[in-house]
Amino acid sequence: MWGLGLLVLALIFTAMPPAQASVHTYRERPGQVTLRSQQSLRDATDQAWQAVVFKRWQQGQVQGTYLRLVGFPGVVAMDRARPLAVLATTGQQWSLPPRLDPQTTALPDNAAQYALAPLLADLYQPLPLDLQVFLLDREPITLTLAPFVVREWLQLKRSAIATP
């Protein structure tokens, strides 16, 4: 009887597909390639958020690595003038500047984009992070990132593209 149970467990675990990273490559137009990681998060009030990290190349040159946070439309309005505060369990802190350009200022008010380079320059291992997001007319909220999310970000940091 035990042998049958162990056989069933072995079959279940070997039939499960391996975990796959959700880092995807997009060829947006000739000469422009973007790698992207997207994760769904929840804040302490159980509101849904999307955290999208992307690294973009144009003509083979890295244009930057950015974090775009998107809250639920009509529920949150981001304070895009303030930096994103990041705190690690190690006590390290970062302040990620908002990216303000014509493309990002055209985003809806429930979205903001930040330069991720200051964080990625200091981060070498996946560890839990808290993001303090500043909102208009409300107290800031905190989003907690699990180490597997940070692992994907580090994967993007190390990524390169093959030039055609």
XYZ file of C-alpha atoms in Angstrom:
164
model
C 0.000 0.000 0.000
C 2.823 2.410 0.899
C 4.566 1.549 -2.342
C 1.503 2.573 -4.356
C 1.273 5.874 -2.438
C 4.937 6.644 -3.092
C 4.506 5.791 -6.762
C 1.538 8.172 -7.050
C 3.506 10.973 -5.351
C 6.487 10.363 -7.625
C 4.252 10.555 -10.690
C 2.634 13.778 -9.505
C 5.951 15.525 -8.845
C 7.585 14.372 -12.069
C 4.548 15.434 -14.097
C 4.647 18.986 -12.725
C 6.272 21.440 -15.127
C 9.371 23.218 -13.805
C 8.918 26.756 -12.473
C 9.475 29.271 -15.209
C 10.537 32.862 -14.901
C 8.140 35.379 -16.245
C 10.809 37.385 -18.053
C 9.760 37.933 -21.641
C 11.439 39.456 -24.680
C 9.582 41.897 -26.933
C 10.862 43.121 -30.259
C 8.897 46.346 -30.275
C 10.160 47.738 -33.582
C 13.309 47.445 -35.687
C 16.306 48.144 -33.480
C 14.319 48.192 -30.220
C 14.096 45.220 -27.850
C 12.629 45.105 -24.351
C 12.941 42.441 -21.656
C 10.094 42.559 -19.143
C 9.155 40.999 -15.814
C 5.604 41.486 -14.571
C 4.244 40.540 -11.159
C 0.891 41.016 -9.446
C 1.093 42.324 -5.897
C -1.357 43.203 -3.124
C -1.042 45.961 -0.557
C -2.143 45.769 3.091
C -5.722 46.753 2.120
C -5.799 43.890 -0.418
C -5.752 46.249 -3.404
C -4.168 44.798 -6.543
C -1.024 46.296 -8.087
C 1.142 45.416 -11.065
C 4.922 45.752 -10.851
C 6.494 45.794 -14.301
C 10.269 45.942 -14.620
C 11.675 46.417 -18.070
C 15.070 46.867 -19.654
C 15.090 48.428 -23.102
C 17.741 48.403 -25.816
C 17.772 50.647 -28.866
C 20.254 49.913 -31.617
C 22.081 47.521 -29.252
C 22.544 50.110 -26.478
C 20.801 49.805 -23.095
C 18.419 52.739 -22.672
C 17.660 51.969 -19.037
C 15.938 49.675 -16.586
C 12.690 50.912 -15.074
C 9.996 49.904 -12.625
C 6.418 50.828 -13.492
C 3.872 50.457 -10.697
C 0.206 50.384 -11.617
C -2.605 50.525 -9.084
C -6.295 49.951 -9.650
C -7.843 52.753 -11.771
C -10.122 55.076 -9.821
C -8.853 53.739 -6.492
C -5.332 55.207 -6.296
C -3.631 58.278 -7.713
C 0.161 58.167 -7.642
C 2.264 61.118 -6.470
C 4.673 61.056 -9.405
C 6.764 63.923 -8.092
C 8.044 61.841 -5.158
C 10.631 59.087 -5.308
C 9.845 55.489 -4.488
C 11.321 54.439 -1.143
C 12.740 50.896 -1.002
C 13.716 49.128 2.208
C 15.494 45.765 2.469
C 15.352 43.399 5.432
C 19.091 44.088 5.821
C 18.323 47.724 6.681
C 19.537 49.050 3.343
C 17.424 51.835 1.847
C 17.135 53.324 -1.619
C 15.301 56.241 -3.115
C 14.299 55.594 -6.722
C 13.720 58.780 -8.689
C 10.539 59.080 -10.707
C 10.974 59.085 -14.457
C 9.363 62.220 -15.786
C 9.298 62.529 -19.550
C 6.527 62.954 -22.139
C 5.882 59.198 -22.257
C 5.551 58.714 -18.496
C 3.637 61.929 -17.809
C 1.025 60.648 -20.259
C 0.430 57.593 -18.055
C -2.900 57.507 -16.196
C -2.789 58.800 -12.610
C -2.833 55.248 -11.195
C 0.617 54.545 -12.681
C 4.147 55.827 -12.096
C 7.572 54.867 -13.394
C 10.895 54.895 -11.561
C 14.549 54.470 -12.508
C 15.614 51.105 -11.106
C 19.382 51.557 -11.608
C 20.133 52.841 -8.048
C 18.625 49.692 -6.551
C 20.063 47.214 -9.056
C 23.557 48.682 -8.683
C 23.594 47.630 -5.005
C 21.540 44.449 -5.137
C 23.259 41.103 -5.723
C 20.989 38.551 -4.072
C 17.234 38.065 -3.983
C 15.852 39.253 -0.669
C 12.489 40.609 0.450
C 11.959 44.299 -0.265
C 9.315 46.784 0.841
C 8.289 49.522 -1.585
C 6.761 52.643 -0.077
C 4.489 54.175 -2.709
C 3.391 57.780 -2.270
C -0.150 58.606 -3.269
C -2.056 61.853 -3.726
C -4.527 62.689 -0.941
C -3.780 59.447 0.959
C -1.201 57.929 3.224
C 1.597 56.037 1.444
C 1.120 52.307 0.988
C 3.679 49.533 1.277
C 4.111 46.728 -1.230
C 6.196 43.757 -0.125
C 8.215 41.909 -2.736
C 9.070 38.252 -2.222
C 12.609 37.095 -3.032
C 11.433 35.331 -6.234
C 10.290 38.726 -7.607
C 13.668 40.274 -6.827
C 15.345 37.231 -8.430
C 13.602 38.084 -11.713
C 14.775 41.678 -11.422
C 18.341 40.478 -10.926
C 17.919 38.243 -13.974
C 16.987 41.342 -15.986
C 19.981 43.193 -14.564
C 22.330 40.502 -15.925
C 20.528 40.083 -19.241
C 21.914 41.071 -22.570
C 20.444 40.758 -26.025
C 21.921 39.208 -29.089
C 22.503 41.843 -31.729
C 21.118 40.868 -35.145
